[in-house]
mmCIF file of C-alpha atoms and ligand atoms in Angstrom:
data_model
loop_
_atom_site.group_PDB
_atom_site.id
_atom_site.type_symbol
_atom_site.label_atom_id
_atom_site.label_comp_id
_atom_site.label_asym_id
_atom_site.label_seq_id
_atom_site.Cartn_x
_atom_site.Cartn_y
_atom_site.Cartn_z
ATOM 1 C CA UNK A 1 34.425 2.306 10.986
ATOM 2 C CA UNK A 2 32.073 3.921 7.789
ATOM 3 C CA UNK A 3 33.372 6.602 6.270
ATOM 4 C CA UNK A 4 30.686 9.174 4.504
ATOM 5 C CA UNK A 5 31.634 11.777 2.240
ATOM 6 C CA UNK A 6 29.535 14.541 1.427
ATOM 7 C CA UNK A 7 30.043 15.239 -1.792
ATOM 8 C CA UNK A 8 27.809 18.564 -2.440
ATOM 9 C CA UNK A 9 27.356 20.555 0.819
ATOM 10 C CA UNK A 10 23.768 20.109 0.488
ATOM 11 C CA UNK A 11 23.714 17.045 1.923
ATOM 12 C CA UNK A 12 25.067 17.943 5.312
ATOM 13 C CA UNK A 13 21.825 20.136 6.022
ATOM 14 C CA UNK A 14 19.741 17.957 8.991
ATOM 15 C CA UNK A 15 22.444 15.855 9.714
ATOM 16 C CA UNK A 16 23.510 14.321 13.127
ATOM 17 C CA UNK A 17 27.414 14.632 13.902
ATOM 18 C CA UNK A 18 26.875 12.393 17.267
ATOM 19 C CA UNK A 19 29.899 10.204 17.754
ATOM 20 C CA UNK A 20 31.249 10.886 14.551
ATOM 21 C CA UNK A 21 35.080 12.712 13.306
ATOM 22 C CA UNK A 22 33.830 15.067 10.519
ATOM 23 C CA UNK A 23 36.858 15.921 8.563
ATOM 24 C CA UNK A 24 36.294 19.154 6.481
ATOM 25 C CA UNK A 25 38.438 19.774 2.952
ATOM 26 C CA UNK A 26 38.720 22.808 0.692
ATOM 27 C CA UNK A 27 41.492 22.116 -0.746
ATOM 28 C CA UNK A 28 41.312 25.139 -3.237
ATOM 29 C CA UNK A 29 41.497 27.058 -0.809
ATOM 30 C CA UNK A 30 39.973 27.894 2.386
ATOM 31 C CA UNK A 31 41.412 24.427 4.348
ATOM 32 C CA UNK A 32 45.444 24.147 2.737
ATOM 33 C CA UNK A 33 45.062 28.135 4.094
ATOM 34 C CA UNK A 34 44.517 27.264 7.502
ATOM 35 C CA UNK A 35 46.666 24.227 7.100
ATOM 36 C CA UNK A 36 49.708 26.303 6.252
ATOM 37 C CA UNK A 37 48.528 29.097 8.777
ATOM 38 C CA UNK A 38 48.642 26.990 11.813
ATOM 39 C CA UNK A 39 51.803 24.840 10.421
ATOM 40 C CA UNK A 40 53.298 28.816 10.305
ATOM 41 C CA UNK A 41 52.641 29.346 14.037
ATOM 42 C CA UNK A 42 49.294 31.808 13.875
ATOM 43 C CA UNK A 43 47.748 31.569 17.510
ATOM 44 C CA UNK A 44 44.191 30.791 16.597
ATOM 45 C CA UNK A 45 41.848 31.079 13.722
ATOM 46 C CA UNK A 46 38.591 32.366 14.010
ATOM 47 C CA UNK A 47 36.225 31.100 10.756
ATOM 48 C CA UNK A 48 33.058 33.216 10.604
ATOM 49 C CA UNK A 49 30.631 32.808 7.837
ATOM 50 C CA UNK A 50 30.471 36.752 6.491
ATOM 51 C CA UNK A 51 32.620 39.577 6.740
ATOM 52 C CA UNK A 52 30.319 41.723 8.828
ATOM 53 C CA UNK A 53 30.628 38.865 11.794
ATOM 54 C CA UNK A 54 34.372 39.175 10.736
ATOM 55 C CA UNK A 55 34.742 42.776 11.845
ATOM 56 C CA UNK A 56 32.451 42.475 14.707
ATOM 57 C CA UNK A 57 34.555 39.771 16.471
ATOM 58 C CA UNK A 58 37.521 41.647 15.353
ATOM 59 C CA UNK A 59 35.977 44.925 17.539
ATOM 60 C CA UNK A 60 36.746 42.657 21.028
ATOM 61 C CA UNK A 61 40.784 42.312 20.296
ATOM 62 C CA UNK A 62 43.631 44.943 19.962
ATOM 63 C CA UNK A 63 44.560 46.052 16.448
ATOM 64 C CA UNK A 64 48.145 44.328 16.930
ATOM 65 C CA UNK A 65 46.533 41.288 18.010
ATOM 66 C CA UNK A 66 44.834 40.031 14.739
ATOM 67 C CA UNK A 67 44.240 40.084 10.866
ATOM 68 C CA UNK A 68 41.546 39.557 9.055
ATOM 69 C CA UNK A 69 41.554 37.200 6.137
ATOM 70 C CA UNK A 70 39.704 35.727 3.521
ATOM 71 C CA UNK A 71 38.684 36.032 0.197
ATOM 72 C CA UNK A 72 35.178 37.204 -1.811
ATOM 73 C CA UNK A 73 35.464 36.431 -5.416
ATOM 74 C CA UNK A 74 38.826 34.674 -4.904
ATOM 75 C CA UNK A 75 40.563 38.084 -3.796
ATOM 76 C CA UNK A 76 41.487 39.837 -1.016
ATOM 77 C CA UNK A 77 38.332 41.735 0.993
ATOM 78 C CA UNK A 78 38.861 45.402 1.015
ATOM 79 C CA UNK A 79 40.017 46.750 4.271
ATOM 80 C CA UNK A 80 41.391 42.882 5.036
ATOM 81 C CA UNK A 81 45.367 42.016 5.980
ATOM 82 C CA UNK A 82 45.696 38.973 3.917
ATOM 83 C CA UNK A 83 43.640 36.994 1.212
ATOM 84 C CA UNK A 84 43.462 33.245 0.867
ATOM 85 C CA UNK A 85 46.390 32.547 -0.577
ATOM 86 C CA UNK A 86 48.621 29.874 1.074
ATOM 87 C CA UNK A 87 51.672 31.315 0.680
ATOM 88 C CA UNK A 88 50.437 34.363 2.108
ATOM 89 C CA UNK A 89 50.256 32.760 5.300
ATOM 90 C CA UNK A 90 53.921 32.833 6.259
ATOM 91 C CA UNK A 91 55.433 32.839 9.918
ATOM 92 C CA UNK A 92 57.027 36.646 9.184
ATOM 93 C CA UNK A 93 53.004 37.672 8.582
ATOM 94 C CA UNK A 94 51.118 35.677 11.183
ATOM 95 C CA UNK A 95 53.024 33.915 13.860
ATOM 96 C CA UNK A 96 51.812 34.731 17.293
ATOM 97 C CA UNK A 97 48.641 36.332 15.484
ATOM 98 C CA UNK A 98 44.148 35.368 16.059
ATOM 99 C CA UNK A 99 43.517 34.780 12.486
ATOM 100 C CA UNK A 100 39.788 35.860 11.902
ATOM 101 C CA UNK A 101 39.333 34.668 8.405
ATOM 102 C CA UNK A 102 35.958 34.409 6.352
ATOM 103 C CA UNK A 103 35.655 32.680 2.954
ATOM 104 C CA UNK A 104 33.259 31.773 0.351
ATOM 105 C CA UNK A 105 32.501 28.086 0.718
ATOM 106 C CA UNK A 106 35.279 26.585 3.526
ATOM 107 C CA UNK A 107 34.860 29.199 6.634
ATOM 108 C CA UNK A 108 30.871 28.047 5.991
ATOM 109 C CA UNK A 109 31.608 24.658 6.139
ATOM 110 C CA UNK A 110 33.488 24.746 9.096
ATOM 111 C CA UNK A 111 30.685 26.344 10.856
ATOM 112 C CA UNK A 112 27.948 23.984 9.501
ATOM 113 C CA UNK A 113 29.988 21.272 11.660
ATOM 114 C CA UNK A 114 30.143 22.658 14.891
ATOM 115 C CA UNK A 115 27.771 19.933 16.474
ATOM 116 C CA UNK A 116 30.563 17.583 15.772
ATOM 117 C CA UNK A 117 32.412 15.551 18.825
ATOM 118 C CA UNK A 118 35.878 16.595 16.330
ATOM 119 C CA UNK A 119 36.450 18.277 13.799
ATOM 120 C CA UNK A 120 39.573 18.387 11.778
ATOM 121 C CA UNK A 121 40.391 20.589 9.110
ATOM 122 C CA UNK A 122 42.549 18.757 6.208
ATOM 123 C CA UNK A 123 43.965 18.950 2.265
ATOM 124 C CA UNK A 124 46.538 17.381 0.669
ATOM 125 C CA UNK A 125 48.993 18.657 2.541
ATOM 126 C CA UNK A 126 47.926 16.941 5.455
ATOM 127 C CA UNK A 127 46.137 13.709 4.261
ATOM 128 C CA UNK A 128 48.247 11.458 5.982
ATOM 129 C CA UNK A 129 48.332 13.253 9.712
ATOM 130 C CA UNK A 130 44.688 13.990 9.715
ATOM 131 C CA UNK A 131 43.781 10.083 8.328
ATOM 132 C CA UNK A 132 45.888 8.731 11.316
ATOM 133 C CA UNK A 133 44.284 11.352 13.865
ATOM 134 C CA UNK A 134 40.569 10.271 12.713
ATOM 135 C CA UNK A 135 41.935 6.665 12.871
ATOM 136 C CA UNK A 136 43.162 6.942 16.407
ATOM 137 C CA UNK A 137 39.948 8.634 17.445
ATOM 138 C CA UNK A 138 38.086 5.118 15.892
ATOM 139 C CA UNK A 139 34.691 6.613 15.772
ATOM 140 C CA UNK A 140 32.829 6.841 12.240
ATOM 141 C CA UNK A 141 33.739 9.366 9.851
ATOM 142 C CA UNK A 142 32.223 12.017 7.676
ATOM 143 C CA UNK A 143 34.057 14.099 5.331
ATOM 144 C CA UNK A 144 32.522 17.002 3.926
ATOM 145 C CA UNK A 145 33.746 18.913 0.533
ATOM 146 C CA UNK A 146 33.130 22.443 0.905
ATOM 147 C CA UNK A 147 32.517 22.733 -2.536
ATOM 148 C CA UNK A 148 31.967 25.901 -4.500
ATOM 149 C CA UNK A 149 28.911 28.029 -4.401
ATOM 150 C CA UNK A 150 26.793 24.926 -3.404
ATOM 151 C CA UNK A 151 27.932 23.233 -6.340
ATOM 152 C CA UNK A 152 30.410 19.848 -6.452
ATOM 153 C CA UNK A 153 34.089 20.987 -7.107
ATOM 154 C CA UNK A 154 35.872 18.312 -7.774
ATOM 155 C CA UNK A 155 39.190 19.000 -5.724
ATOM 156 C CA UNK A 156 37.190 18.117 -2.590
ATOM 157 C CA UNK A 157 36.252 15.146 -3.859
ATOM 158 C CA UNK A 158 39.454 13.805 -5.252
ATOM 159 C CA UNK A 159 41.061 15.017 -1.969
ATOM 160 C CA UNK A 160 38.312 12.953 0.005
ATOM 161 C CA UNK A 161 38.804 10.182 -1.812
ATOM 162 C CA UNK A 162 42.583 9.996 -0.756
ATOM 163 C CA UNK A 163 41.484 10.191 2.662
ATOM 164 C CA UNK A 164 38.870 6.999 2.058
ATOM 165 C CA UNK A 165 42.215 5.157 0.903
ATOM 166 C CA UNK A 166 44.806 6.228 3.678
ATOM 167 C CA UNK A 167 42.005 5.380 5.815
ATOM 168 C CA UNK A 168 41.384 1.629 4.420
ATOM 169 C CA UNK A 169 45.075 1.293 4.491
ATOM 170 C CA UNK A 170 45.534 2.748 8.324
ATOM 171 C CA UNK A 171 42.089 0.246 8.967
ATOM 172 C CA UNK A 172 43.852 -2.697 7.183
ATOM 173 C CA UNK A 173 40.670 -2.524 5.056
ATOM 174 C CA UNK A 174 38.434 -2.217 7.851
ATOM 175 C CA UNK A 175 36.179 0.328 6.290
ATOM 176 C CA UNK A 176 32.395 0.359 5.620
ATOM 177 C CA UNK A 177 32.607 2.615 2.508
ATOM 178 C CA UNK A 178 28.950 4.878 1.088
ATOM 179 C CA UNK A 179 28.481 5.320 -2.570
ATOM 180 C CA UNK A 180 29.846 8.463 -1.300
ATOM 181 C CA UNK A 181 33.059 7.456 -0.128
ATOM 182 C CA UNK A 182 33.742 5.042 -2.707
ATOM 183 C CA UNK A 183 32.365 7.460 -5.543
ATOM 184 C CA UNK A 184 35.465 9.953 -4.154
ATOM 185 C CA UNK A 185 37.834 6.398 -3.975
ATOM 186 C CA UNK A 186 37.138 5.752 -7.164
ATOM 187 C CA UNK A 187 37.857 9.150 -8.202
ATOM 188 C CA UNK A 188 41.494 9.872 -6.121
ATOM 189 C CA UNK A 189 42.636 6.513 -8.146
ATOM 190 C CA UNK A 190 41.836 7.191 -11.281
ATOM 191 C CA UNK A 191 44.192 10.725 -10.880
ATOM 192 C CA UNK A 192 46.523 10.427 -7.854
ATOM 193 C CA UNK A 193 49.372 9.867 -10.152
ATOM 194 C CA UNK A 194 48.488 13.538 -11.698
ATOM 195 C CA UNK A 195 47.074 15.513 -8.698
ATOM 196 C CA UNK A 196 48.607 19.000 -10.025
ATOM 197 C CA UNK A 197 47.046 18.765 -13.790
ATOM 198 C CA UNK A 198 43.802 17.557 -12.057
ATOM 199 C CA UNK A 199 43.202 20.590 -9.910
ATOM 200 C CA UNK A 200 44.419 22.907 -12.941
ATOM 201 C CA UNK A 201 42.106 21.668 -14.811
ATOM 202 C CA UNK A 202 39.050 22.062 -12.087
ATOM 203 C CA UNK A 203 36.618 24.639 -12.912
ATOM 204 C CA UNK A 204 37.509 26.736 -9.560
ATOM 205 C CA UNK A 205 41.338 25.814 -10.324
ATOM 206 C CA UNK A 206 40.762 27.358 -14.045
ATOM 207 C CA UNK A 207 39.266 30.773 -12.112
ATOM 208 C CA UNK A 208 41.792 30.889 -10.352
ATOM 209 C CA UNK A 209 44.562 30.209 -12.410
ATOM 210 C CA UNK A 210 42.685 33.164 -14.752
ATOM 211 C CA UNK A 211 42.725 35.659 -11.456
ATOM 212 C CA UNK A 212 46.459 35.114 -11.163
ATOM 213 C CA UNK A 213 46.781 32.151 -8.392
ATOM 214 C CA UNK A 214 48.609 29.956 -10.466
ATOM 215 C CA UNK A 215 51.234 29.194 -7.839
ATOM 216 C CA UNK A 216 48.137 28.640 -5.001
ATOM 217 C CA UNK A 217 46.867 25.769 -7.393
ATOM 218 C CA UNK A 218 49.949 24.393 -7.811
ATOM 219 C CA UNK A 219 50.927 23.788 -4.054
ATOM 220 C CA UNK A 220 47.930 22.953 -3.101
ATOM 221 C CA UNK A 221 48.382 19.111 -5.245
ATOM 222 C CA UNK A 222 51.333 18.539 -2.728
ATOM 223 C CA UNK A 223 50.409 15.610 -0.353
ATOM 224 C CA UNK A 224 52.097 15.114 3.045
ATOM 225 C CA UNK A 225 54.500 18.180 3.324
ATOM 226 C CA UNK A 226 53.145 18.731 6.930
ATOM 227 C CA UNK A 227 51.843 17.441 9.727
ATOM 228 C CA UNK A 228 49.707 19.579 11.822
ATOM 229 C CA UNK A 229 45.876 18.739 12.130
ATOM 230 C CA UNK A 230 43.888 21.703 12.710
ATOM 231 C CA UNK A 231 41.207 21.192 14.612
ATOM 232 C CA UNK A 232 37.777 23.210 15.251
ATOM 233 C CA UNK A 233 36.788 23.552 18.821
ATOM 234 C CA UNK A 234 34.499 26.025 21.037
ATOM 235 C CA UNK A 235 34.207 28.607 17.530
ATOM 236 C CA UNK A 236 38.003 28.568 17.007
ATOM 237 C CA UNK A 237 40.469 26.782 15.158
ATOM 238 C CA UNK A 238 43.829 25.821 17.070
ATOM 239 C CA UNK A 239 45.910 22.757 16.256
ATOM 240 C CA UNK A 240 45.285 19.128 17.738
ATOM 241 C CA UNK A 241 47.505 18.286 20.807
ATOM 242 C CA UNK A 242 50.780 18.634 19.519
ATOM 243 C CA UNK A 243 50.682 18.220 16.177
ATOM 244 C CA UNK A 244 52.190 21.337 15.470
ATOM 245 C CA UNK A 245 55.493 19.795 16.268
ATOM 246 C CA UNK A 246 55.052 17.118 13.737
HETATM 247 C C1 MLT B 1 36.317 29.243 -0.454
HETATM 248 O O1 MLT B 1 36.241 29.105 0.770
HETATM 249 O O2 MLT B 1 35.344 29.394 -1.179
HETATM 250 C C2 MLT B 1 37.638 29.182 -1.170
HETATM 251 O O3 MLT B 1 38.661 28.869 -0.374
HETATM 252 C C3 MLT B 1 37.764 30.168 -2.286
HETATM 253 C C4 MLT B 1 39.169 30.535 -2.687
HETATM 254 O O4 MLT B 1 39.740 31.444 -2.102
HETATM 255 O O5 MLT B 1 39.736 29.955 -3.598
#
């Protein structure tokens, strides 16, 4: 099984997703969003790349039906339900609800990997689920950071490379690693014993700790807490057989 990593979206542009389990991360914060949003029972999400194709899918449901959420500049889009905070997301605000949710750099990403057989949608709060869904599914792999503006962010990376490791492990070290993959290895080991001071001290977890999200940079270092695998399928994001139940 090789695992890629992407570590600057650029690199995804004229790639072929053929028989291959693309695995998209923003961990700060577009993917431990969604995580958390389908752990919390939302009915679907919808990722669209601006806010304009937001409101226009939004037209086609009744008001009671949805919310709109994302983020532009880290904060909450005027006229929009809910940000991209985490712990926003909670089952009292979205349970039962079509999420249709646009942000900077992770909604984008999603989209870019449409062509894929599977695509999952992990963080560190599901590393472990999504590395044993991708291993169960035994094609190749190719994770791709979301990044931030086009530019590396480094929480991707150190995310990915905990998913390269669980995945060796799950493998028993049957892996075919990229300088990629074993850049973001090399990475997760040197600071997987300090996950929470590494993403506080990211340049997108210093804007955000500046705009107020402390506490969304703070969960989003926890590894494991659930185990739902979101999945992207047909334009919308709903979680993989029943890992909701997890
Ligand atoms: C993004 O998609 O760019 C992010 O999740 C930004 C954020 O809200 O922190």
């Amino acid at each position: 099984m090789r695992i890629d990593v992407a570590l600057v979206p650029q690199e995804i542009e004229g790639k072929s997703f053929e028989n291959t389990t693309v695995i998209v991360i923003d961990v700060l914060r577009a993917s431990t969003c969604i995580v958390n949003a389908i752990t919390n029972g939302c009915d679907e999400i919808i990722p669209t790349v601006s806010v304009e194709e937001a409101m226009d899918i939004s037209r086609a449901y009744s008001r009671d039906d949805y919310l709109l959420c994302g983020e532009r500049k880290n904060e909450k889009i005027d006229g929009f339900d809910l940000g991209n905070s985490p712990l926003e997301f909670t089952e009292e605000r979205i349970k039962g609800k079509k999420l249709i949710m646009t942000t900077t750099n992770g909604t984008k990403a999603i989209r870019i990997a449409k062509t894929a057989p599977c695509v999952i949608i992990g963080g560190f709060w599901n590393l472990s689920a999504c590395c044993e869904a991708a291993a169960r599914l035994g094609t190749n792999i190719f994770i791709i950071c979301a990044g931030q503006n086009g530019r590396y962010a480094i929480e991707d990376a150190i995310c990915a490379g905990g998913f390269v490791k669980r995945l060796g492990a799950l493998t028993n070290g049957e892996i075919e690693e990229t300088d990629g993959s074993r850049t973001a290895r090399h990475l997760y080991e040197t600071v997987c014993d300090s996950l929470a001071e590494a993403l506080a001290e990211a340049d997108h977890g210093k804007d955000l700790i500046n705009a107020g999200f402390e506490e969304d940079v703070k969960v989003a270092a926890r590894v494991d807490c659930v185990g739902v695998v979101p999945v992207f399928r047909d334009g919308h994001i709903v979680a993989m057989d029943d890992s909701r139940s997890a």
